[in-house]
Amino acid sequence: MATQTPVENNYLKNATEEELQRQKAIDDWLPITSSRNAKWWYSAFHNVTAMVGAGVLSLPYAMSELGWGPGVTVLVLSWIITLYTLWQMVEMHEMVPGKRFDRYHELGQYAFGEKLGLYIVVPQQLVVEIGVNIVYMVTGGKSLQKFHNTVCDSCKKIKLTFFIMIFASVHFVLSHLPNFNSISGVSLAAAVMSLSYSTIAWTASANKGVQEDVQYGYKAKSTAGTVFNFFSALGDVAFAYAGHNVVLEIQATIPSTPEKPSKGPMWKGVIVAYIVVALCYFPVALVGYWMFGNGVQDNILISLEKPKWLIATANMFVVIHVIGSYQIYAMPVFDMIETLLVKKLNFKPSIVLRFIVRNLYVAFTMFVAITFPFFGGLLGFFGGFAFAPTTYFLPCIMWLAIYKPRRFSLSWWTNWICIVLGLMLMILSPIGGLRSIIIDAKNYHFYS
């Protein structure tokens, strides 16, 4: 049997130590793992910013396509299921002693295997995060346009394209903040704005009162149209509960010890966030639909024309909020791209690399948003296609794979029910969303 000499042993030891130091230097540079001193309230407002997006403004429209009974049921069920799956992810973050699953795909790799975990999680997570960033580019541009048209209705009309470019210009600056903790101020402002514009949306609707000739029946003239709209509305609701894609990355910023694991403060923040979510979603959805019926627009603020100053303020709040939300969803994408370049392709971690990567990403999302600004249809399509798996049932599949609860136990039944409902959502809602996009595209001219 061959034996290693002391010189060889020292060489191997030094090589291993050098590699560990290199890995630590890279982890200290990457956005997700570079800072771990967040408090529980960081979790609260990061989760609010991630969850209460522009999707809340489409909920009255979703209600008009679902109807009272199904609409309320879907809203409440989504709130309960997504809170449960979020709890599972918080619990699974540190289920292996001494290891933290700082990224969604790392948990997927542990549950499904090194390669399969990547193939299952990464494409879905990227579709969600890049999809949200594109939709928020459109939302930010539309809200700026609405603000401009409300404040100065006699001014010359400006194309939506230019407003999307104005909105994107902010991100060419903010995207260079290095990690999650560095965007906490932006995220806090965004969380406050989301509560503010949601409150404005439902109080202004209530103040306007129930409209004359209001109708609560389905708007589509044909049965097929009603069914497709119903499917699309399911996607809108799924889009509204999309915070799970960044939850492990948010938890990674909280310090953790065996005595005080990060799941304690993280869960406290999640509970606060979900209370805020309920205070935003349910009044906006129910009051907006009650007042406008099936005549409500796909963005409730568009249905509200007066008082002008209030609607202008609400639209500016939306702009500030989606600025924060964009950054929350972009950070894990930056982390993935930078990890690939530095760890796999051996680029040197540097400010220049980060500058090029992040500017190219912002430019890409801006270009796609300018090309396809179909707000309502995009929500429905992305909502079902990718949000349903990562939010509604992928955490349940991981839980079953890792913890293996006893067959027919409460945990086993709960997870399988969530999986079945999530699969139905994933299959049905993109059909409706895609149809909406096709209908919108008929009257659309590129860059008009």
Coordinates of C-alpha atoms in Angstrom, one line a residue:
M1 CA 0.0 0.0 0.0
A2 CA 1.4 3.4 -0.9
T3 CA 1.9 5.9 1.9
Q4 CA 2.1 9.7 1.7
T5 CA 5.2 11.5 2.9
P6 CA 4.9 14.4 5.4
V7 CA 5.8 16.8 2.6
E8 CA 2.9 15.5 0.5
N9 CA 0.5 15.7 3.5
N10 CA 1.5 19.3 4.2
Y11 CA 1.0 20.1 0.5
L12 CA -2.5 18.6 0.5
K13 CA -3.3 20.4 3.8
N14 CA -2.1 23.7 2.5
A15 CA -3.9 23.2 -0.8
T16 CA -7.2 22.4 1.1
E17 CA -6.7 25.5 3.3
E18 CA -6.1 27.7 0.3
E19 CA -9.2 26.3 -1.4
L20 CA -11.3 26.9 1.7
Q21 CA -10.0 30.5 2.0
R22 CA -10.8 31.1 -1.7
Q23 CA -14.3 29.7 -1.2
K24 CA -14.8 31.9 1.9
A25 CA -13.5 35.0 0.0
I26 CA -16.0 34.3 -2.8
D27 CA -18.9 33.7 -0.3
D28 CA -18.0 37.0 1.5
W29 CA -18.3 38.7 -1.9
L30 CA -21.5 37.0 -3.2
P31 CA -24.8 39.0 -2.5
I32 CA -26.6 36.3 -0.5
T33 CA -23.9 35.2 1.9
S34 CA -21.8 38.3 2.3
S35 CA -23.8 39.8 5.2
R36 CA -25.5 37.8 8.0
N37 CA -26.4 40.5 10.6
A38 CA -30.1 41.1 9.7
K39 CA -32.7 41.4 12.5
W40 CA -36.2 39.8 12.5
W41 CA -37.9 43.0 11.2
Y42 CA -35.7 42.9 8.1
S43 CA -37.4 39.6 7.4
A44 CA -40.8 41.3 7.9
F45 CA -40.3 44.1 5.4
H46 CA -38.3 42.1 2.9
N47 CA -41.2 39.5 2.8
V48 CA -43.8 42.3 2.5
T49 CA -41.9 43.9 -0.3
A50 CA -41.5 40.5 -2.1
M51 CA -45.1 39.5 -1.5
V52 CA -47.3 42.6 -1.8
G53 CA -46.4 43.5 -5.3
A54 CA -48.3 45.1 -8.1
G55 CA -50.4 41.9 -8.1
V56 CA -52.6 43.3 -5.3
L57 CA -53.9 46.0 -7.8
S58 CA -55.2 43.2 -10.1
L59 CA -57.1 41.3 -7.4
P60 CA -60.4 43.2 -7.9
Y61 CA -60.1 42.3 -11.6
A62 CA -59.4 38.7 -10.7
M63 CA -62.4 38.7 -8.5
S64 CA -64.6 39.9 -11.4
E65 CA -63.4 36.9 -13.4
L66 CA -63.8 34.4 -10.5
G67 CA -67.1 35.7 -9.0
W68 CA -67.9 36.2 -5.3
G69 CA -67.9 32.6 -4.1
P70 CA -64.9 31.1 -6.0
G71 CA -63.0 34.4 -5.6
V72 CA -63.2 34.6 -1.8
T73 CA -62.4 30.9 -1.6
V74 CA -59.3 31.1 -3.8
L75 CA -58.0 34.2 -2.0
V76 CA -58.4 32.7 1.5
L77 CA -57.1 29.2 0.5
S78 CA -54.1 30.8 -1.2
W79 CA -53.3 32.8 2.0
I80 CA -53.5 29.7 4.2
I81 CA -51.6 27.3 1.8
T82 CA -48.8 29.8 1.0
L83 CA -48.3 30.6 4.8
Y84 CA -48.0 26.8 5.4
T85 CA -45.5 26.3 2.6
L86 CA -43.5 29.3 3.7
W87 CA -43.3 27.8 7.2
Q88 CA -41.9 24.6 5.7
M89 CA -39.2 26.5 3.9
V90 CA -38.2 28.4 7.1
E91 CA -38.0 25.1 8.9
M92 CA -36.0 23.4 6.2
H93 CA -33.4 26.2 6.0
E94 CA -31.3 24.6 8.8
M95 CA -32.6 21.1 9.1
V96 CA -29.0 19.7 8.7
P97 CA -26.9 20.5 11.8
G98 CA -24.1 22.9 10.9
K99 CA -25.3 23.6 7.4
R100 CA -27.6 26.3 6.0
F101 CA -29.5 26.1 2.7
D102 CA -28.9 29.7 1.7
R103 CA -30.5 29.4 -1.7
Y104 CA -33.7 27.7 -3.0
H105 CA -31.7 25.5 -5.4
E106 CA -29.4 24.3 -2.6
L107 CA -32.5 22.9 -0.7
G108 CA -33.7 21.4 -4.0
Q109 CA -30.3 19.7 -4.5
Y110 CA -30.5 18.2 -1.0
A111 CA -34.0 17.0 -1.6
F112 CA -33.7 15.6 -5.2
G113 CA -30.0 15.1 -5.7
E114 CA -27.1 17.3 -6.9
K115 CA -28.0 17.5 -10.6
L116 CA -31.8 16.9 -10.6
G117 CA -32.3 19.5 -7.8
L118 CA -30.6 22.1 -10.0
Y119 CA -32.7 21.1 -13.1
I120 CA -35.9 21.2 -11.1
V121 CA -35.5 24.4 -9.1
V122 CA -33.2 26.8 -11.0
P123 CA -35.3 27.2 -14.3
Q124 CA -38.5 27.8 -12.3
Q125 CA -36.8 30.2 -9.9
L126 CA -35.3 32.1 -12.8
V127 CA -38.6 32.3 -14.7
V128 CA -40.3 33.7 -11.5
E129 CA -37.6 36.2 -10.6
I130 CA -36.9 37.4 -14.2
G131 CA -40.7 37.3 -14.9
V132 CA -41.4 39.5 -11.9
N133 CA -38.7 42.0 -12.8
I134 CA -40.1 42.3 -16.4
V135 CA -43.7 42.7 -15.1
Y136 CA -42.5 45.3 -12.6
M137 CA -40.7 47.2 -15.3
V138 CA -44.1 47.4 -17.1
T139 CA -45.9 48.3 -13.9
G140 CA -43.4 51.0 -12.9
G141 CA -43.7 52.5 -16.4
K142 CA -47.5 52.4 -16.4
S143 CA -47.7 53.9 -13.0
L144 CA -45.3 56.7 -14.0
Q145 CA -47.4 57.3 -17.1
K146 CA -50.6 57.4 -15.0
F147 CA -49.0 59.8 -12.6
H148 CA -48.0 62.1 -15.5
N149 CA -51.4 62.0 -17.2
T150 CA -53.2 62.6 -13.9
V151 CA -51.1 65.5 -12.8
C152 CA -51.0 67.1 -16.2
D153 CA -54.0 66.0 -18.3
S154 CA -53.5 68.8 -20.8
C155 CA -49.8 67.9 -21.4
K156 CA -48.7 66.1 -24.6
K157 CA -49.1 62.3 -24.2
I158 CA -45.8 60.4 -23.9
K159 CA -45.3 56.8 -25.0
L160 CA -45.2 54.1 -22.3
T161 CA -41.8 53.1 -23.7
F162 CA -40.2 56.3 -22.4
F163 CA -41.7 55.8 -18.9
I164 CA -40.4 52.3 -18.8
M165 CA -36.9 53.7 -19.7
I166 CA -37.2 56.3 -16.9
F167 CA -38.2 53.6 -14.4
A168 CA -35.2 51.4 -15.6
S169 CA -32.8 54.3 -15.1
V170 CA -33.3 54.1 -11.3
H171 CA -32.2 50.4 -11.4
F172 CA -29.0 51.1 -13.4
V173 CA -28.0 52.9 -10.1
L174 CA -29.6 50.8 -7.4
S175 CA -28.6 47.4 -8.8
H176 CA -25.0 48.1 -7.7
L177 CA -25.9 47.9 -4.0
P178 CA -23.9 44.7 -3.1
N179 CA -26.3 42.5 -1.0
F180 CA -29.7 42.1 0.7
N181 CA -28.8 44.1 3.8
S182 CA -27.6 47.0 1.7
I183 CA -31.1 47.3 0.1
S184 CA -32.9 47.1 3.4
G185 CA -33.7 50.9 3.4
V186 CA -35.1 50.6 -0.2
S187 CA -37.1 47.5 0.9
L188 CA -38.5 49.2 4.0
A189 CA -39.7 52.2 1.9
A190 CA -41.3 49.8 -0.5
A191 CA -43.1 47.9 2.3
V192 CA -44.5 51.1 3.7
M193 CA -45.6 52.2 0.2
S194 CA -47.4 48.8 -0.5
L195 CA -49.5 49.2 2.6
S196 CA -50.1 52.9 1.7
Y197 CA -51.3 52.4 -1.9
S198 CA -53.4 49.3 -1.0
T199 CA -55.1 51.4 1.6
I200 CA -55.6 54.3 -0.9
A201 CA -57.0 51.8 -3.4
W202 CA -59.7 50.3 -1.2
T203 CA -60.6 53.5 0.7
A204 CA -60.9 55.6 -2.5
S205 CA -63.1 52.8 -4.0
A206 CA -65.3 52.8 -0.9
N207 CA -65.5 56.6 -1.0
K208 CA -66.6 56.5 -4.7
G209 CA -69.4 54.1 -3.7
V210 CA -71.1 51.3 -5.6
Q211 CA -71.3 52.4 -9.3
E212 CA -74.6 52.8 -11.2
D213 CA -75.6 49.8 -13.2
V214 CA -72.9 47.7 -11.4
Q215 CA -72.9 44.1 -12.5
Y216 CA -71.3 41.1 -10.7
G217 CA -71.9 38.5 -13.5
Y218 CA -69.2 37.2 -15.7
K219 CA -68.2 39.7 -18.4
A220 CA -67.3 37.3 -21.2
K221 CA -70.0 36.8 -23.7
S222 CA -69.2 33.1 -24.4
T223 CA -68.8 30.1 -22.0
A224 CA -65.2 29.5 -23.4
G225 CA -64.3 33.2 -22.7
T226 CA -65.7 32.9 -19.1
V227 CA -63.7 29.7 -18.5
F228 CA -60.4 31.1 -20.0
N229 CA -60.8 34.3 -17.9
F230 CA -61.4 32.1 -14.8
F231 CA -58.1 30.3 -15.5
S232 CA -56.3 33.6 -16.0
A233 CA -57.6 35.0 -12.7
L234 CA -56.2 32.0 -10.9
G235 CA -52.8 33.1 -12.3
D236 CA -53.3 36.6 -11.0
V237 CA -53.9 35.3 -7.5
A238 CA -50.9 33.0 -7.7
F239 CA -48.8 36.0 -8.8
A240 CA -50.0 37.9 -5.7
Y241 CA -48.5 35.2 -3.4
A242 CA -45.0 34.9 -4.9
G243 CA -42.6 35.7 -2.0
H244 CA -41.3 32.1 -1.6
N245 CA -38.8 32.4 -4.4
V246 CA -36.6 34.7 -2.2
V247 CA -37.4 33.4 1.3
L248 CA -34.3 31.2 1.9
E249 CA -32.2 34.0 0.5
I250 CA -33.8 36.5 3.0
Q251 CA -33.3 34.0 5.9
A252 CA -29.6 33.6 4.9
T253 CA -29.0 37.2 6.0
I254 CA -30.1 36.4 9.6
P255 CA -27.4 35.3 12.1
S256 CA -27.7 31.8 13.4
T257 CA -26.2 29.7 16.3
P258 CA -27.3 26.2 17.6
E259 CA -28.9 27.9 20.6
K260 CA -30.6 30.6 18.5
P261 CA -31.3 29.3 15.0
S262 CA -32.4 31.8 12.3
K263 CA -35.8 30.2 12.0
G264 CA -37.0 32.0 15.2
P265 CA -36.6 35.6 14.0
M266 CA -37.4 34.7 10.4
W267 CA -40.8 33.2 11.4
K268 CA -41.6 36.2 13.5
G269 CA -41.0 38.4 10.5
V270 CA -43.1 36.1 8.3
I271 CA -46.1 36.3 10.6
V272 CA -45.9 40.1 10.7
A273 CA -45.6 40.1 6.9
Y274 CA -48.6 37.9 6.4
I275 CA -50.7 40.1 8.6
V276 CA -49.8 43.0 6.4
V277 CA -50.5 40.9 3.3
A278 CA -54.0 40.2 4.6
L279 CA -54.6 43.9 5.4
C280 CA -53.6 44.7 1.8
Y281 CA -55.1 41.9 -0.2
F282 CA -58.6 41.3 1.2
P283 CA -59.9 44.9 1.4
V284 CA -58.5 45.8 -2.0
A285 CA -60.0 42.7 -3.7
L286 CA -63.4 42.7 -2.0
V287 CA -64.1 46.4 -1.8
G288 CA -62.7 47.1 -5.4
Y289 CA -65.0 44.3 -6.8
W290 CA -68.0 45.4 -4.7
M291 CA -67.8 49.0 -6.0
F292 CA -67.0 48.4 -9.7
G293 CA -68.3 44.9 -10.3
N294 CA -67.1 43.4 -13.6
G295 CA -66.4 46.8 -15.1
V296 CA -63.2 47.1 -13.0
Q297 CA -59.9 47.6 -14.8
D298 CA -56.9 45.1 -14.5
N299 CA -55.3 47.7 -12.3
I300 CA -57.7 49.1 -9.8
L301 CA -56.0 52.5 -9.7
I302 CA -56.9 53.0 -13.4
S303 CA -60.6 52.6 -12.5
L304 CA -60.3 55.4 -9.9
E305 CA -60.1 58.8 -11.7
K306 CA -60.8 61.1 -8.7
P307 CA -59.7 62.7 -6.5
K308 CA -56.8 63.5 -8.8
W309 CA -54.2 64.2 -6.1
L310 CA -54.9 61.0 -4.3
I311 CA -54.7 58.8 -7.4
A312 CA -51.5 60.6 -8.5
T313 CA -50.0 59.9 -5.0
A314 CA -51.1 56.2 -5.1
N315 CA -49.4 55.7 -8.4
M316 CA -46.2 57.3 -7.2
F317 CA -46.4 55.0 -4.2
V318 CA -46.6 52.0 -6.6
V319 CA -43.5 53.3 -8.4
I320 CA -41.5 53.5 -5.2
H321 CA -42.8 50.0 -4.1
V322 CA -41.9 48.3 -7.4
I323 CA -38.5 49.8 -7.3
G324 CA -37.9 48.0 -4.0
S325 CA -39.6 44.8 -5.2
Y326 CA -37.5 44.7 -8.4
Q327 CA -34.3 44.8 -6.2
I328 CA -35.5 42.0 -3.9
Y329 CA -36.2 39.7 -6.9
A330 CA -33.1 40.8 -8.8
M331 CA -30.7 40.0 -5.9
P332 CA -30.9 36.2 -6.2
V333 CA -30.5 36.4 -10.0
F334 CA -27.4 38.5 -9.5
D335 CA -26.2 35.9 -7.0
M336 CA -26.7 33.0 -9.5
I337 CA -25.0 34.8 -12.4
E338 CA -22.1 36.0 -10.2
T339 CA -21.7 32.5 -8.6
L340 CA -21.6 30.9 -12.1
L341 CA -19.0 33.4 -13.4
V342 CA -16.7 33.3 -10.3
K343 CA -17.0 29.6 -9.2
K344 CA -17.5 27.8 -12.5
L345 CA -15.9 30.1 -15.1
N346 CA -13.1 31.3 -12.7
F347 CA -13.7 35.1 -13.2
K348 CA -12.1 37.2 -10.5
P349 CA -14.6 38.7 -8.1
S350 CA -14.5 42.5 -8.9
I351 CA -16.5 45.7 -9.0
V352 CA -16.1 45.7 -12.8
L353 CA -17.6 42.2 -13.2
R354 CA -20.5 43.2 -11.0
F355 CA -21.0 46.5 -12.9
I356 CA -21.2 44.7 -16.3
V357 CA -23.4 41.8 -15.2
R358 CA -26.0 43.9 -13.4
N359 CA -26.2 46.6 -16.0
L360 CA -26.7 44.0 -18.7
Y361 CA -29.5 42.3 -16.6
V362 CA -31.4 45.6 -16.1
A363 CA -31.0 46.4 -19.8
F364 CA -32.4 43.0 -20.7
T365 CA -35.5 43.3 -18.4
M366 CA -36.1 46.8 -19.7
F367 CA -36.0 45.7 -23.4
V368 CA -38.4 42.8 -22.8
A369 CA -40.8 45.0 -20.8
I370 CA -40.8 47.6 -23.6
T371 CA -41.4 44.9 -26.2
F372 CA -44.3 43.1 -24.4
P373 CA -46.2 45.5 -22.1
F374 CA -49.3 43.3 -21.6
F375 CA -49.7 43.8 -17.9
G376 CA -52.8 41.7 -17.1
G377 CA -52.0 38.7 -19.4
L378 CA -48.4 38.6 -18.2
L379 CA -49.6 38.3 -14.6
G380 CA -51.8 35.4 -15.4
F381 CA -49.2 33.6 -17.6
F382 CA -46.2 33.9 -15.3
G383 CA -48.5 33.4 -12.2
G384 CA -49.5 29.9 -13.2
F385 CA -46.5 28.8 -15.2
A386 CA -43.8 29.2 -12.5
F387 CA -45.3 30.8 -9.3
A388 CA -47.6 27.9 -8.6
P389 CA -44.8 25.3 -8.4
T390 CA -42.3 27.3 -6.4
T391 CA -44.9 28.7 -4.0
Y392 CA -47.7 26.2 -3.7
F393 CA -46.3 22.7 -4.1
L394 CA -42.5 22.4 -4.5
P395 CA -41.9 23.0 -0.7
C396 CA -44.4 20.2 0.0
I397 CA -42.7 17.8 -2.4
M398 CA -39.3 18.6 -0.7
W399 CA -40.9 18.2 2.8
L400 CA -42.2 14.7 1.8
A401 CA -38.8 13.7 0.3
I402 CA -36.8 14.9 3.2
Y403 CA -38.9 14.3 6.3
K404 CA -40.9 11.3 4.9
P405 CA -44.0 11.7 7.2
R406 CA -46.0 8.6 7.9
R407 CA -48.4 7.7 5.1
F408 CA -52.0 9.0 5.7
S409 CA -50.8 11.2 8.7
L410 CA -52.0 14.8 8.9
S411 CA -48.7 16.1 7.5
W412 CA -48.9 13.6 4.6
W413 CA -52.5 14.5 3.7
T414 CA -51.9 18.3 4.0
N415 CA -48.9 18.2 1.7
W416 CA -50.6 16.1 -0.9
I417 CA -53.7 18.3 -0.9
C418 CA -51.4 21.4 -1.5
I419 CA -49.5 19.5 -4.3
V420 CA -52.8 18.6 -6.1
L421 CA -54.2 22.1 -5.8
G422 CA -50.8 23.6 -6.9
L423 CA -50.6 21.3 -9.9
M424 CA -54.2 22.3 -11.0
L425 CA -53.2 25.9 -10.7
M426 CA -50.0 25.4 -12.7
I427 CA -51.8 23.6 -15.6
L428 CA -54.9 25.9 -15.8
S429 CA -53.8 29.4 -15.2
P430 CA -51.2 29.8 -18.0
I431 CA -53.9 28.8 -20.5
G432 CA -56.0 31.8 -19.6
G433 CA -53.0 34.1 -19.3
L434 CA -51.7 33.1 -22.8
R435 CA -55.2 33.7 -24.3
S436 CA -55.3 37.2 -22.8
I437 CA -51.8 38.0 -24.2
I438 CA -53.0 36.8 -27.7
I439 CA -56.1 38.9 -27.5
D440 CA -54.1 42.0 -26.4
A441 CA -51.5 41.3 -29.1
K442 CA -54.0 41.6 -31.9
N443 CA -54.3 45.3 -31.4
Y444 CA -50.7 45.9 -30.4
H445 CA -47.9 47.4 -32.6
F446 CA -44.3 47.0 -31.4
Y447 CA -42.8 50.1 -29.8
S448 CA -45.8 52.2 -30.8

